[in-house]
Structure formats: C-alpha cells, structure tokens
Short mmCIF file of C-alpha atoms in Angstrom, two decimals:
data_model
loop_
_atom_site.label_atom_id
_atom_site.label_comp_id
_atom_site.label_asym_id
_atom_site.label_seq_id
_atom_site.Cartn_x
_atom_site.Cartn_y
_atom_site.Cartn_z
CA UNK W 176 -22.21 -16.81 32.19
CA UNK W 177 -24.58 -15.46 35.20
CA UNK W 178 -23.28 -18.50 37.42
CA UNK W 179 -19.82 -17.91 36.23
CA UNK W 180 -20.71 -13.97 37.48
CA UNK W 181 -22.31 -14.54 40.41
CA UNK W 182 -19.72 -17.75 41.68
CA UNK W 183 -16.74 -15.97 41.47
CA UNK W 184 -18.26 -12.99 43.51
CA UNK W 185 -21.01 -14.44 45.75
CA UNK W 186 -17.91 -16.44 46.91
CA UNK W 187 -15.62 -14.00 47.93
CA UNK W 188 -15.03 -13.28 51.37
CA UNK W 189 -14.83 -9.35 50.20
CA UNK W 190 -18.39 -9.45 49.36
CA UNK W 191 -19.52 -11.85 52.31
CA UNK W 192 -17.80 -8.91 54.57
CA UNK W 193 -19.88 -6.56 52.55
CA UNK W 194 -23.13 -7.86 53.10
CA UNK W 195 -22.82 -9.08 57.00
CA UNK W 196 -21.35 -4.52 57.83
CA UNK W 197 -25.02 -3.78 55.67
CA UNK W 198 -27.23 -6.22 58.06
CA UNK W 199 -24.98 -5.17 61.17
CA UNK W 200 -26.31 -1.69 60.84
CA UNK W 201 -30.29 -2.95 61.56
CA UNK W 202 -29.89 -5.10 63.60
CA UNK W 203 -26.97 -2.47 66.27
CA UNK W 204 -29.35 0.17 65.36
CA UNK W 205 -32.18 -1.98 66.33
CA UNK W 206 -30.35 -3.14 69.54
CA UNK W 207 -29.41 0.87 70.98
CA UNK W 208 -33.13 1.65 70.85
CA UNK W 209 -34.22 -1.32 72.45
CA UNK W 210 -34.87 0.38 75.31
CA UNK W 211 -37.46 2.79 73.77
CA UNK W 212 -39.62 -0.69 71.93
CA UNK W 213 -43.00 0.91 72.11
CA UNK W 214 -42.02 4.79 72.44
CA UNK W 215 -41.09 7.07 69.83
CA UNK W 216 -37.79 7.90 69.50
CA UNK W 217 -36.26 10.88 71.64
CA UNK W 218 -37.72 14.06 69.99
CA UNK W 219 -36.75 12.30 66.72
CA UNK W 220 -39.09 12.96 63.89
CA UNK W 221 -40.01 10.87 61.04
CA UNK W 222 -38.73 7.63 60.34
CA UNK W 223 -36.16 7.67 63.37
CA UNK W 224 -38.65 8.90 65.54
CA UNK W 225 -41.20 5.96 64.90
CA UNK W 226 -38.86 3.36 64.27
CA UNK W 227 -39.12 1.37 67.66
CA UNK W 228 -43.02 1.10 67.43
CA UNK W 229 -43.08 -1.93 64.68
CA UNK W 230 -40.85 -3.84 63.07
CA UNK W 231 -41.70 -2.56 59.66
CA UNK W 232 -41.10 0.85 61.25
CA UNK W 233 -37.27 0.05 62.30
CA UNK W 234 -37.19 -1.46 58.65
CA UNK W 235 -37.92 1.56 57.08
CA UNK W 236 -35.66 3.67 60.09
CA UNK W 237 -33.55 1.19 58.41
CA UNK W 238 -33.23 2.17 54.85
CA UNK W 239 -33.81 5.48 55.24
CA UNK W 240 -30.40 5.65 57.57
CA UNK W 241 -28.45 3.31 55.38
CA UNK W 242 -29.44 4.25 51.91
CA UNK W 243 -27.87 7.06 51.06
CA UNK W 244 -24.05 6.06 51.61
CA UNK W 245 -23.43 3.08 52.68
CA UNK W 246 -25.66 0.75 51.01
CA UNK W 247 -24.23 2.08 47.11
CA UNK W 248 -21.63 2.04 48.31
CA UNK W 249 -21.46 -1.72 48.86
CA UNK W 250 -23.29 -1.29 45.83
CA UNK W 251 -20.37 0.46 43.84
CA UNK W 252 -18.21 -2.49 45.29
CA UNK W 253 -20.41 -5.19 44.21
CA UNK W 254 -20.66 -3.94 40.88
CA UNK W 255 -17.25 -2.78 40.12
CA UNK W 256 -15.74 -6.34 41.14
CA UNK W 257 -18.42 -7.81 38.57
CA UNK W 258 -17.08 -5.84 35.53
CA UNK W 259 -13.37 -5.60 36.07
CA UNK W 260 -12.47 -8.68 38.54
CA UNK W 261 -12.38 -10.91 35.90
CA UNK W 262 -10.18 -8.51 33.56
CA UNK W 263 -7.99 -7.96 36.80
CA UNK W 264 -6.86 -11.73 37.19
CA UNK W 265 -6.45 -12.12 33.48
CA UNK W 266 -9.24 -14.48 33.44
CA UNK W 267 -11.36 -12.17 30.11
CA UNK W 268 -8.93 -13.75 27.74
CA UNK W 269 -10.43 -17.57 28.55
CA UNK W 270 -13.28 -16.60 29.01
CA UNK W 271 -13.82 -14.92 26.07
CA UNK W 272 -11.69 -18.31 24.08
CA UNK W 273 -14.09 -20.60 26.23
CA UNK W 274 -16.24 -19.45 24.16
CA UNK W 275 -17.66 -16.30 24.95
CA UNK W 276 -19.28 -13.01 23.09
CA UNK W 277 -19.43 -9.61 24.19
CA UNK W 278 -23.31 -10.05 24.08
CA UNK W 279 -23.56 -12.46 26.79
CA UNK W 280 -20.59 -11.10 29.15
CA UNK W 281 -22.20 -8.21 29.27
CA UNK W 282 -25.57 -9.99 30.05
CA UNK W 283 -23.79 -11.96 32.30
CA UNK W 284 -22.43 -9.08 34.01
CA UNK W 285 -26.02 -6.88 34.22
CA UNK W 286 -27.83 -9.86 35.60
CA UNK W 287 -25.43 -10.55 37.94
CA UNK W 288 -25.23 -6.59 39.28
CA UNK W 289 -29.22 -7.28 39.00
CA UNK W 290 -28.71 -10.09 41.73
CA UNK W 291 -26.08 -8.25 43.98
CA UNK W 292 -27.39 -5.65 44.47
CA UNK W 293 -31.02 -7.00 45.12
CA UNK W 294 -28.87 -9.21 47.62
CA UNK W 295 -27.40 -6.10 49.04
CA UNK W 296 -31.07 -4.65 49.46
CA UNK W 297 -32.23 -8.19 50.56
CA UNK W 298 -30.05 -8.07 53.72
CA UNK W 299 -30.46 -4.49 55.14
CA UNK W 300 -34.23 -5.16 55.01
CA UNK W 301 -34.15 -9.72 55.85
CA UNK W 302 -31.49 -8.15 59.07
CA UNK W 303 -34.03 -5.01 59.36
CA UNK W 304 -36.86 -6.71 59.87
CA UNK W 305 -35.34 -9.78 61.55
CA UNK W 306 -33.95 -7.39 64.47
CA UNK W 307 -37.26 -5.68 64.57
CA UNK W 308 -39.44 -8.50 65.09
CA UNK W 309 -37.05 -9.87 67.71
CA UNK W 310 -37.00 -7.11 69.76
CA UNK W 311 -40.26 -4.26 68.28
CA UNK W 312 -43.01 -7.46 67.74
CA UNK W 313 -45.32 -7.17 65.75
CA UNK W 314 -47.50 -3.47 65.33
CA UNK W 315 -49.03 -1.39 63.02
CA UNK W 316 -47.10 0.82 61.06
CA UNK W 317 -46.91 3.89 63.08
CA UNK W 318 -46.91 7.38 61.25
CA UNK W 319 -45.82 10.25 63.87
CA UNK W 320 -48.09 13.06 63.57
CA UNK W 321 -50.79 10.95 61.58
CA UNK W 322 -53.21 7.75 61.78
CA UNK W 323 -51.14 4.67 61.75
CA UNK W 324 -51.54 3.29 58.41
CA UNK W 325 -54.09 -0.14 57.83
CA UNK W 326 -52.39 -2.82 56.88
CA UNK W 327 -53.70 -3.11 52.53
CA UNK W 328 -51.44 0.84 52.89
CA UNK W 329 -48.94 -0.79 54.78
CA UNK W 330 -47.97 -3.56 52.32
CA UNK W 331 -48.38 -1.03 49.69
CA UNK W 332 -45.79 2.05 51.14
CA UNK W 333 -43.81 -0.74 51.35
CA UNK W 334 -43.02 -2.34 48.57
CA UNK W 335 -43.17 0.86 46.82
CA UNK W 336 -40.22 2.03 49.00
CA UNK W 337 -38.50 -1.06 48.25
CA UNK W 338 -38.91 -0.69 44.59
CA UNK W 339 -38.06 2.47 44.08
CA UNK W 340 -34.92 1.97 46.50
CA UNK W 341 -34.01 -1.10 44.26
CA UNK W 342 -34.24 0.94 41.36
CA UNK W 343 -31.79 3.81 42.77
CA UNK W 344 -29.63 1.26 43.78
CA UNK W 345 -29.41 -0.24 39.85
CA UNK W 346 -28.54 3.33 38.90
CA UNK W 347 -25.71 3.54 41.66
CA UNK W 348 -25.26 -0.22 40.39
CA UNK W 349 -25.18 0.56 36.14
CA UNK W 350 -22.96 3.77 37.04
CA UNK W 351 -20.44 1.28 38.82
CA UNK W 352 -20.48 -1.00 36.33
CA UNK W 353 -19.37 1.50 33.52
CA UNK W 354 -17.11 2.16 35.47
CA UNK W 355 -15.00 -0.97 36.13
CA UNK W 356 -15.52 -1.42 32.70
CA UNK W 357 -14.24 1.56 31.68
CA UNK W 358 -11.16 1.72 33.53
CA UNK W 359 -8.33 -0.18 33.73
CA UNK W 360 -8.09 -1.46 36.97
CA UNK W 361 -11.20 -2.13 39.52
CA UNK W 362 -9.58 -0.43 42.49
CA UNK W 363 -9.55 3.16 40.17
CA UNK W 364 -13.96 2.21 39.44
CA UNK W 365 -14.85 1.60 42.74
CA UNK W 366 -12.42 4.82 44.24
CA UNK W 367 -14.14 6.93 41.00
CA UNK W 368 -18.00 5.29 42.19
CA UNK W 369 -17.41 5.92 46.00
CA UNK W 370 -16.39 9.23 45.12
CA UNK W 371 -19.73 9.90 42.25
CA UNK W 372 -21.52 9.41 45.95
CA UNK W 373 -19.69 11.08 48.11
CA UNK W 374 -19.39 14.04 45.70
CA UNK W 375 -22.88 13.99 44.28
CA UNK W 376 -24.37 14.14 47.76
CA UNK W 377 -22.71 17.30 48.56
CA UNK W 378 -23.47 19.08 45.23
CA UNK W 379 -26.93 17.38 46.21
CA UNK W 380 -26.54 19.67 49.32
CA UNK W 381 -25.59 23.17 47.52
CA UNK W 382 -28.54 24.46 46.68
CA UNK W 383 -27.02 27.53 44.56
CA UNK W 384 -25.93 24.04 42.25
CA UNK W 385 -29.74 22.74 41.95
CA UNK W 386 -29.07 22.31 37.93
CA UNK W 387 -26.90 20.14 38.32
CA UNK W 388 -28.27 18.17 41.12
CA UNK W 389 -31.26 17.68 39.44
CA UNK W 390 -29.53 15.57 37.22
CA UNK W 391 -27.85 13.73 38.95
CA UNK W 392 -29.51 9.97 40.75
CA UNK W 393 -28.74 11.18 44.08
CA UNK W 394 -30.85 13.92 44.52
CA UNK W 395 -33.77 11.15 43.84
CA UNK W 396 -33.27 8.69 46.12
CA UNK W 397 -34.63 9.90 49.40
CA UNK W 398 -37.84 10.88 48.25
CA UNK W 399 -39.58 7.54 48.82
CA UNK W 400 -39.22 8.48 52.87
CA UNK W 401 -42.49 10.90 51.90
CA UNK W 402 -45.02 7.81 50.98
CA UNK W 403 -44.28 7.68 55.66
CA UNK W 404 -44.69 11.70 55.69
CA UNK W 405 -48.33 12.38 55.81
CA UNK W 406 -47.94 15.30 53.31
CA UNK W 407 -47.32 12.81 51.06
CA UNK W 408 -44.58 12.07 48.52
CA UNK W 409 -43.33 13.59 45.78
CA UNK W 410 -41.29 13.33 43.26
CA UNK W 411 -41.33 9.69 43.50
CA UNK W 412 -42.32 9.78 39.18
CA UNK W 413 -39.61 11.83 38.44
CA UNK W 414 -36.89 10.33 40.62
CA UNK W 415 -37.77 6.63 38.52
CA UNK W 416 -37.45 8.04 35.35
CA UNK W 417 -34.55 9.70 36.06
CA UNK W 418 -32.34 6.36 37.07
CA UNK W 419 -34.32 5.39 34.73
CA UNK W 420 -32.68 6.71 31.84
CA UNK W 421 -29.01 6.73 33.73
CA UNK W 422 -29.64 2.76 33.42
CA UNK W 423 -30.20 3.17 29.92
CA UNK W 424 -27.25 5.48 29.26
CA UNK W 425 -24.76 3.32 31.27
CA UNK W 426 -25.40 0.39 29.89
CA UNK W 427 -25.11 1.85 25.83
CA UNK W 428 -22.36 3.54 27.11
CA UNK W 429 -21.00 -0.55 28.88
CA UNK W 430 -21.88 -1.92 25.27
CA UNK W 431 -19.22 0.95 23.91
CA UNK W 432 -16.93 0.21 26.04
CA UNK W 433 -17.22 -3.80 24.81
CA UNK W 434 -17.00 -3.10 21.42
CA UNK W 435 -14.28 -0.83 21.33
CA UNK W 436 -12.11 -2.24 23.75
CA UNK W 437 -9.84 -4.81 22.83
CA UNK W 438 -9.58 -6.99 25.22
CA UNK W 439 -5.16 -7.47 24.30
CA UNK W 440 -4.35 -3.99 24.44
CA UNK S 80 -6.61 -26.12 9.98
CA UNK S 81 -4.86 -22.65 10.78
CA UNK S 82 -4.64 -19.76 8.37
CA UNK S 83 -2.77 -16.40 8.68
CA UNK S 84 -3.47 -13.96 5.91
CA UNK S 85 -1.26 -10.96 5.74
CA UNK S 86 -1.67 -10.27 9.32
CA UNK S 87 -0.41 -6.62 11.11
CA UNK S 88 -1.31 -5.77 13.85
CA UNK S 89 0.31 -2.21 15.34
CA UNK S 90 0.18 -1.27 18.89
CA UNK S 91 0.00 2.48 19.12
CA UNK S 92 2.79 3.30 16.72
CA UNK S 93 4.95 0.15 16.94
CA UNK S 94 4.46 -2.23 14.29
CA UNK S 95 4.14 -5.99 16.38
CA UNK S 96 3.31 -8.23 13.41
CA UNK S 97 3.93 -7.33 9.19
CA UNK S 98 2.14 -8.74 6.98
CA UNK S 99 2.69 -12.45 8.25
CA UNK S 100 1.31 -15.12 6.43
CA UNK S 101 0.88 -18.40 7.40
CA UNK S 102 -0.72 -22.32 7.96
CA UNK S 103 -1.04 -24.84 9.83
CA UNK S 104 -2.78 -28.07 8.48
CA UNK S 105 -4.14 -30.81 11.05
CA UNK S 106 -1.55 -33.60 12.33
CA UNK S 107 0.98 -30.59 11.93
CA UNK S 108 2.32 -29.14 15.17
CA UNK S 109 4.42 -25.94 14.10
CA UNK S 110 6.58 -24.06 16.81
CA UNK S 111 6.33 -20.10 16.29
CA UNK S 112 9.87 -19.55 16.81
CA UNK S 113 11.32 -15.59 17.54
CA UNK S 114 13.32 -13.86 19.91
CA UNK S 115 11.45 -11.35 22.66
CA UNK S 116 9.33 -9.16 21.08
CA UNK S 117 9.38 -10.64 17.20
CA UNK S 118 5.47 -11.09 17.84
CA UNK S 119 5.07 -14.10 18.52
CA UNK S 120 2.32 -13.41 21.59
CA UNK S 121 0.77 -10.66 19.46
CA UNK S 122 0.05 -13.04 16.40
CA UNK S 123 -1.09 -16.27 18.73
CA UNK S 124 -3.80 -13.48 20.24
CA UNK S 125 -4.81 -12.50 17.22
CA UNK S 126 -5.79 -16.11 15.83
CA UNK S 127 -7.62 -16.54 18.66
CA UNK S 128 -9.95 -13.51 18.54
CA UNK S 129 -8.05 -11.49 21.22
CA UNK S 130 -6.98 -9.29 19.02
CA UNK S 131 -8.14 -7.47 16.17
CA UNK S 132 -5.62 -7.16 13.26
CA UNK S 133 -5.48 -4.16 12.23
CA UNK S 134 -5.09 -5.53 8.61
CA UNK S 135 -5.25 -9.80 6.82
CA UNK S 136 -7.59 -12.60 8.51
CA UNK S 137 -7.80 -15.21 11.06
CA UNK S 138 -9.44 -18.50 9.83
CA UNK S 139 -9.06 -21.11 11.57
CA UNK S 140 -11.14 -25.07 10.47
CA UNK S 141 -11.82 -22.57 7.10
CA UNK S 142 -14.36 -20.34 9.31
CA UNK S 143 -13.32 -16.46 9.98
CA UNK S 144 -11.81 -16.00 14.09
CA UNK S 145 -13.69 -12.86 16.01
CA UNK S 146 -13.63 -12.47 19.83
CA UNK S 147 -15.75 -15.21 20.69
CA UNK S 148 -16.52 -16.74 17.59
CA UNK S 149 -18.07 -20.04 17.53
CA UNK S 150 -14.92 -21.77 16.04
CA UNK S 151 -13.25 -21.77 18.65
CA UNK S 152 -14.78 -23.78 20.98
CA UNK S 153 -13.06 -26.54 19.33
CA UNK S 154 -10.00 -24.25 20.01
CA UNK S 155 -7.49 -25.61 23.27
CA UNK S 156 -5.78 -22.35 24.69
CA UNK S 157 -3.14 -21.22 26.89
CA UNK S 158 -2.21 -17.89 26.52
CA UNK S 159 -0.31 -14.88 27.15
CA UNK S 160 0.70 -17.20 30.81
CA UNK S 161 -2.18 -18.98 33.22
CA UNK S 162 -4.88 -17.19 35.25
CA UNK S 163 -7.86 -18.23 37.46
CA UNK S 164 -10.35 -17.53 40.12
CA UNK S 165 -8.11 -17.32 43.29
CA UNK S 166 -10.58 -17.64 45.73
CA UNK S 167 -12.12 -20.67 44.30
CA UNK S 168 -9.99 -24.69 43.94
CA UNK S 169 -9.27 -25.82 40.81
CA UNK S 170 -11.22 -28.37 40.11
CA UNK S 171 -14.14 -25.60 40.76
CA UNK S 172 -11.50 -23.10 37.96
CA UNK S 173 -11.86 -25.98 35.67
CA UNK S 174 -15.59 -25.92 35.70
CA UNK S 175 -16.42 -22.40 34.88
CA UNK S 176 -13.96 -22.24 32.30
CA UNK S 177 -15.55 -25.20 31.18
CA UNK S 178 -19.51 -23.80 31.59
CA UNK S 179 -18.60 -20.25 30.57
CA UNK S 180 -19.65 -21.59 27.28
CA UNK S 181 -22.44 -23.53 28.11
CA UNK S 182 -21.31 -26.79 28.01
CA UNK S 183 -22.98 -29.50 30.88
CA UNK S 184 -19.69 -30.43 32.82
CA UNK S 185 -17.50 -33.23 32.11
CA UNK S 186 -15.70 -31.86 29.00
CA UNK S 187 -15.21 -35.39 26.81
CA UNK S 188 -10.99 -35.08 27.42
CA UNK S 189 -11.13 -34.33 31.52
CA UNK S 190 -8.99 -37.40 32.38
CA UNK S 191 -6.77 -37.13 30.53
CA UNK S 192 -6.28 -33.32 30.58
CA UNK S 193 -5.95 -34.33 34.89
CA UNK S 194 -3.77 -37.01 34.77
CA UNK S 195 -1.24 -34.94 32.81
CA UNK S 196 -2.04 -32.16 35.35
CA UNK S 197 -1.18 -34.82 37.67
CA UNK S 198 -2.94 -31.89 40.38
CA UNK S 199 -4.26 -34.98 42.93
CA UNK S 200 -5.48 -33.77 45.41
CA UNK S 201 -3.74 -30.17 45.28
CA UNK S 202 -7.26 -29.85 42.42
CA UNK S 203 -9.92 -29.05 45.81
CA UNK S 204 -7.03 -26.51 47.18
CA UNK S 205 -7.83 -22.82 45.84
CA UNK S 206 -6.10 -22.03 42.89
CA UNK S 207 -4.31 -18.98 45.64
CA UNK S 208 -2.01 -21.31 47.12
CA UNK S 209 -0.97 -22.96 43.94
CA UNK S 210 2.47 -23.19 42.90
CA UNK S 211 3.80 -21.58 38.91
CA UNK S 212 3.79 -25.12 37.87
CA UNK S 213 0.87 -25.99 39.53
CA UNK S 214 -1.17 -22.62 37.77
CA UNK S 215 0.62 -23.78 34.06
CA UNK S 216 -0.35 -27.79 34.29
CA UNK S 217 -3.99 -26.68 35.44
CA UNK S 218 -4.01 -24.04 32.38
CA UNK S 219 -2.66 -26.75 30.01
CA UNK S 220 -5.28 -28.99 31.71
CA UNK S 221 -8.18 -26.11 30.83
CA UNK S 222 -7.37 -26.04 27.35
CA UNK S 223 -6.30 -29.81 26.93
CA UNK S 224 -9.73 -31.28 28.24
CA UNK S 225 -11.74 -30.08 25.44
CA UNK S 226 -10.50 -32.80 23.07
CA UNK S 227 -9.34 -29.99 20.48
CA UNK S 228 -9.21 -29.69 16.56
CA UNK S 229 -6.76 -26.88 17.28
CA UNK S 230 -4.29 -25.97 19.80
CA UNK S 231 -2.88 -22.77 19.97
CA UNK S 232 0.03 -22.68 23.28
CA UNK S 233 2.70 -19.73 23.75
CA UNK S 234 5.07 -20.97 25.87
CA UNK S 235 3.63 -24.87 27.10
CA UNK S 236 6.64 -25.47 28.93
CA UNK S 237 7.29 -22.70 31.02
CA UNK S 238 7.44 -23.73 35.06
CA UNK S 239 7.27 -27.79 34.28
CA UNK S 240 10.33 -29.87 35.13
CA UNK S 241 11.35 -32.04 32.58
CA UNK S 242 9.41 -35.87 33.62
CA UNK S 243 6.50 -33.39 32.86
CA UNK S 244 7.81 -31.80 29.59
CA UNK S 245 8.08 -35.25 28.31
CA UNK S 246 4.66 -36.06 29.26
CA UNK S 247 3.60 -32.58 28.22
CA UNK S 248 4.99 -33.41 24.18
CA UNK S 249 4.18 -37.24 24.26
CA UNK S 250 0.88 -35.82 24.93
CA UNK S 251 0.90 -33.11 21.93
CA UNK S 252 2.55 -35.86 19.58
CA UNK S 253 -0.59 -37.95 20.34
CA UNK S 254 -2.99 -35.38 19.85
CA UNK S 255 -1.13 -34.42 16.12
CA UNK S 256 -1.78 -37.78 15.23
CA UNK S 257 -5.20 -38.16 15.85
CA UNK S 258 -5.70 -35.64 13.81
CA UNK S 259 -5.02 -32.14 16.02
CA UNK S 260 -3.54 -28.87 14.84
CA UNK S 261 -0.93 -27.69 17.37
CA UNK S 262 0.59 -24.43 17.31
CA UNK S 263 2.41 -24.11 20.94
CA UNK S 264 5.72 -20.82 20.89
CA UNK S 265 8.19 -21.33 22.01
CA UNK S 266 12.05 -20.05 23.49
CA UNK S 267 13.19 -23.66 24.54
CA UNK S 268 14.67 -24.94 20.83
CA UNK S 269 16.02 -27.96 22.30
CA UNK S 270 12.51 -29.11 23.15
CA UNK S 271 10.91 -27.44 19.60
CA UNK S 272 13.27 -29.72 17.51
CA UNK S 273 12.06 -32.98 20.24
CA UNK S 274 8.33 -31.79 19.58
CA UNK S 275 7.61 -30.27 16.20
CA UNK S 276 6.96 -30.78 12.50
CA UNK S 277 7.01 -27.75 11.24
CA UNK S 278 8.68 -24.26 12.16
CA UNK S 279 7.25 -20.53 11.84
CA UNK S 280 10.20 -17.98 12.73
CA UNK S 281 9.33 -14.78 13.29
CA UNK S 282 11.44 -11.26 13.48
CA UNK S 283 10.82 -8.24 14.13
CA UNK S 284 7.66 -8.64 13.51
CA UNK S 285 7.94 -10.25 9.91
CA UNK S 286 8.28 -13.46 8.55
CA UNK S 287 11.74 -15.55 8.58
CA UNK S 288 11.10 -18.39 8.01
CA UNK S 289 8.19 -21.03 7.52
CA UNK S 290 8.49 -24.59 6.61
CA UNK S 291 9.40 -27.86 7.53
CA UNK S 292 11.67 -28.73 10.76
CA UNK S 293 13.74 -31.39 8.58
CA UNK S 294 14.52 -27.91 5.71
CA UNK S 295 14.44 -25.45 7.81
CA UNK S 296 17.71 -27.20 9.86
CA UNK S 297 19.01 -27.69 6.13
CA UNK S 298 23.47 -28.80 7.96
CA UNK S 299 22.48 -26.84 10.47
CA UNK S 300 23.91 -28.97 13.88
CA UNK S 301 21.05 -28.04 16.07
CA UNK S 302 17.79 -26.18 15.63
CA UNK S 303 19.50 -23.65 17.81
CA UNK S 304 21.90 -22.68 15.16
CA UNK S 305 19.70 -22.94 12.61
CA UNK S 306 17.56 -20.01 14.02
CA UNK S 307 20.26 -18.30 15.49
CA UNK S 308 21.79 -18.53 11.72
CA UNK S 309 17.62 -17.06 10.62
CA UNK S 310 17.91 -14.87 13.22
CA UNK S 311 21.09 -12.56 12.38
CA UNK S 312 20.84 -13.36 8.39
CA UNK S 313 17.38 -11.68 9.40
CA UNK S 314 18.88 -8.85 11.56
CA UNK S 315 21.67 -7.91 9.08
CA UNK S 316 19.06 -7.53 6.20
CA UNK S 317 17.31 -4.92 8.54
CA UNK S 318 20.74 -3.27 8.81
#
C-alpha cells in the first residue's frame, strides 16, 4: 500500500512542481548572494548574515528562511493529497474491496506522509547544499560574533537542526493528514491546513496570546536556529515534545475518523 | 455463495434498504432489479463491505463481510461507476489496484480480462483521456482479472456498445458456467433477460420478488412486462 500511495502522489505534476519550488528558493537566494561570497551578507545577523561564508551556512540559512511558511505549506499540500486524493478520485472504494483494511490504509498513508515530508525537506537541503557548494564553496561553519565551528560541532548541530525541523514538519504533515481524512474534499483540507499555519503564525506573534501560542506546534518551529547562535538554543526539548504530542493526537484522530466513517456515506 | 440476511440501511432519516434477504448460489447469474432509488446500489455496497448495515448481515462463501474483509479477495467488484488515478495509465491503474492487496503482479485472469476490455495500445495512455466506455471496460477488466469466485457488478453494461455488451454477456455466462456467482444490477431489462438465471426485484428498499427468471416471467411476454407489473403491484400495495 505504501507503494500505491507513493506512486499516486510522487508522480503527480503538482507534487513535482511543489518540490521544485522548494528547491528553487535556496538556489535563487544563493545566486542573489553570490557577490558576497566569503563575506557577511550586508548588515544581516545570525544565519542570514553568515550565509555567504560556506555551503552549510547557506544551507541552514535557507532552511531558516523557508521553514516557517513555504515548507510547511508544501508539506500540507502533499499530506492532504495523500489523505484525500483516493477519495476524491473515487479509488478509495476499489482499494477497500481490493481488499485493504483500514489499519493498512492508515499505516500506508502515515508512512507516505513521512516519506514526502522527508522528500520536501531533502529538496531544500540538497538544493541549498548544491548551490552553496558551487557559489560559496566548503569552508568552516561561520558564526557571526563567535569562532568558526569545528567539524564535529558543525555535523552535530546540522544533524540536530535537520532532525528537529523534520519532527516539526511531521507534526504539520500529521495535522494536514487528519484534515484530509476529516473534510469532504482535499481542496478544503488544504485550505484549512494553510489557514492553520497562517493563523497560528499570527497568534504566535501576539504577546497577549502567549498562553495559546505555546500549545501550537508553530511556536517552536524556529527554536533550532539557536543552535547556531553564540547564546545557544533553548526550548528544543519542549518543542520536540509538543510536536510529538501533536503527531500522536493526530494519528489517534485519523484512526477514529477512519473507523467511524462509512466510506459509502 | 452470497447471502444477505435481513439487511437494513438508513441514510439519515431516509430508509434505503428494509429487511432485505436473498441468496445467490454458485453458478447463478442473479440480476438485482428495481427503479432508481430502490436500494440496489445500497445493497451492493453492503454486500462488498463498503457500507455497514444498520441491521442484518452479509456472508460471502460463508464468511462475514466487512470493510476490507479477507473474503473480498475472492470478489470482483464494479460499483458506483469506474474510478481511477487520472494521471496514471490504464495498465498502471490495474497494477496499482491489484498490488494494493499485497499480491504479486500479474493476476491470473489478466489476459482474458484485457481481451474483453479491448483497449489495446490505449492501456499505456493516461486514464484522464479515456472515454466513459473505455473507463467502464478498464474497470470491468479490474474486476475480472482476479478470476473471482464472486462478481458484484453495478450497471456493468453502462457505456458499452452492443458488441461489447454481447462480449461481456458471454464472458459472464462462461464465468458462471465455471462455478462463479454473479450478481449484477441493471436497468437494461432486455439484456438481463438474455443473461440472468435468477432475479431479485426491489422497490422502495424492500424485496418485491425473488426467484428464477422463468418463474418471475410467468405468463408475461417479456421481462419488461413482468418487471413493470411487479413494481406497479408493489406501488399499489404501498399506497
């Protein structure tokens, strides 16, 4: 069933366009900073300021740029499609009579959502690393206001940042998958998922709504950036726990929706 | 092979099927007849596990049927019209629906099913560009390629030309002669009269009559006359 889900989604033109759009962002930003190669990016600080120093600097800066909005939206697009496309096309009834059980169907959808989430993140990282290597070259990871990172520290922090971001994106995929199973049409699920990201991001910026914001996965998505800050990262453990909680809650909700819904209703 | 026992189903406050019982044995071709809204498709959905009966039970080959039940491996289904992944080819869709149940390609009856579908080179084209008739033939190939013991086909002749209808009739007759159980729903009564050995007639969700074709035809000249008399009698009784 996983192969079925991946065949139907990864071969879609819109999926390929979405992944290409993700890859285009690091490429275009790399080209725009090409004249600053080896130097600080204007007066910018943090990862953006250090982006032209090395391929990995550019990679992490690209992830910081694309992480809060475009990347989650593409993940939502792919996950809602995995959840709802077979129903939208009418193929779901033929899968059930194939026969495929609800448990197998859900397991395949969860696995497919995880695979496309990895693919989406991989597109950004691969494109950032590729264009960064060509334009900025391989150099020690530069941190503005601190000594360059050693090889071991660089590998550890990059892997931690990637893993944390992947967990955050999996939470987004789980939310989108749940909406895709819950709502009648994939387009409606995508609209609600995108609205969730946007509204949650707005809420996250309102100090008066802090008590609400801390329950939302969006609140923690950029915590990994602190790994490359001289001040250090904070809240990674809490952030990971909140993402895991959302994933667990969504998987349970998916199962309840599939169990309760009569596919012919 | 197919047993429906006291099946009832409501959609909201509207009863779709009321206390329906019938059985179709191996080697029989049974036609489920009734006017639009009689409950034919609702019944077929329950028979294939796609809809949970509010009351009653379905058994196929003595096994209970539910959503995704293992016994459905022995059933070929066409229900609610054809449905495919539009950006994949016809061949890729057949592979996808076969492998979804964890089976190795190719299915045992693929060649015969593709002969009947007669799609030729179009099998390699995306289904998005298929006509209604081509989609119907591909869906029939999907149902038949498993060489099922039981066939549940909702309006199988929709969109087929006369030659294709005749080829389908011969194929289903051969499958029944080989011991398969065939249940079809159709409004094409002349075609049903040529194909079916048994009939189940529904109206307003309830059973009106069930039996062999010959018994239900009685003295009527055609199935159309017998069917309309049964439905009108049922309507009068309901009033």
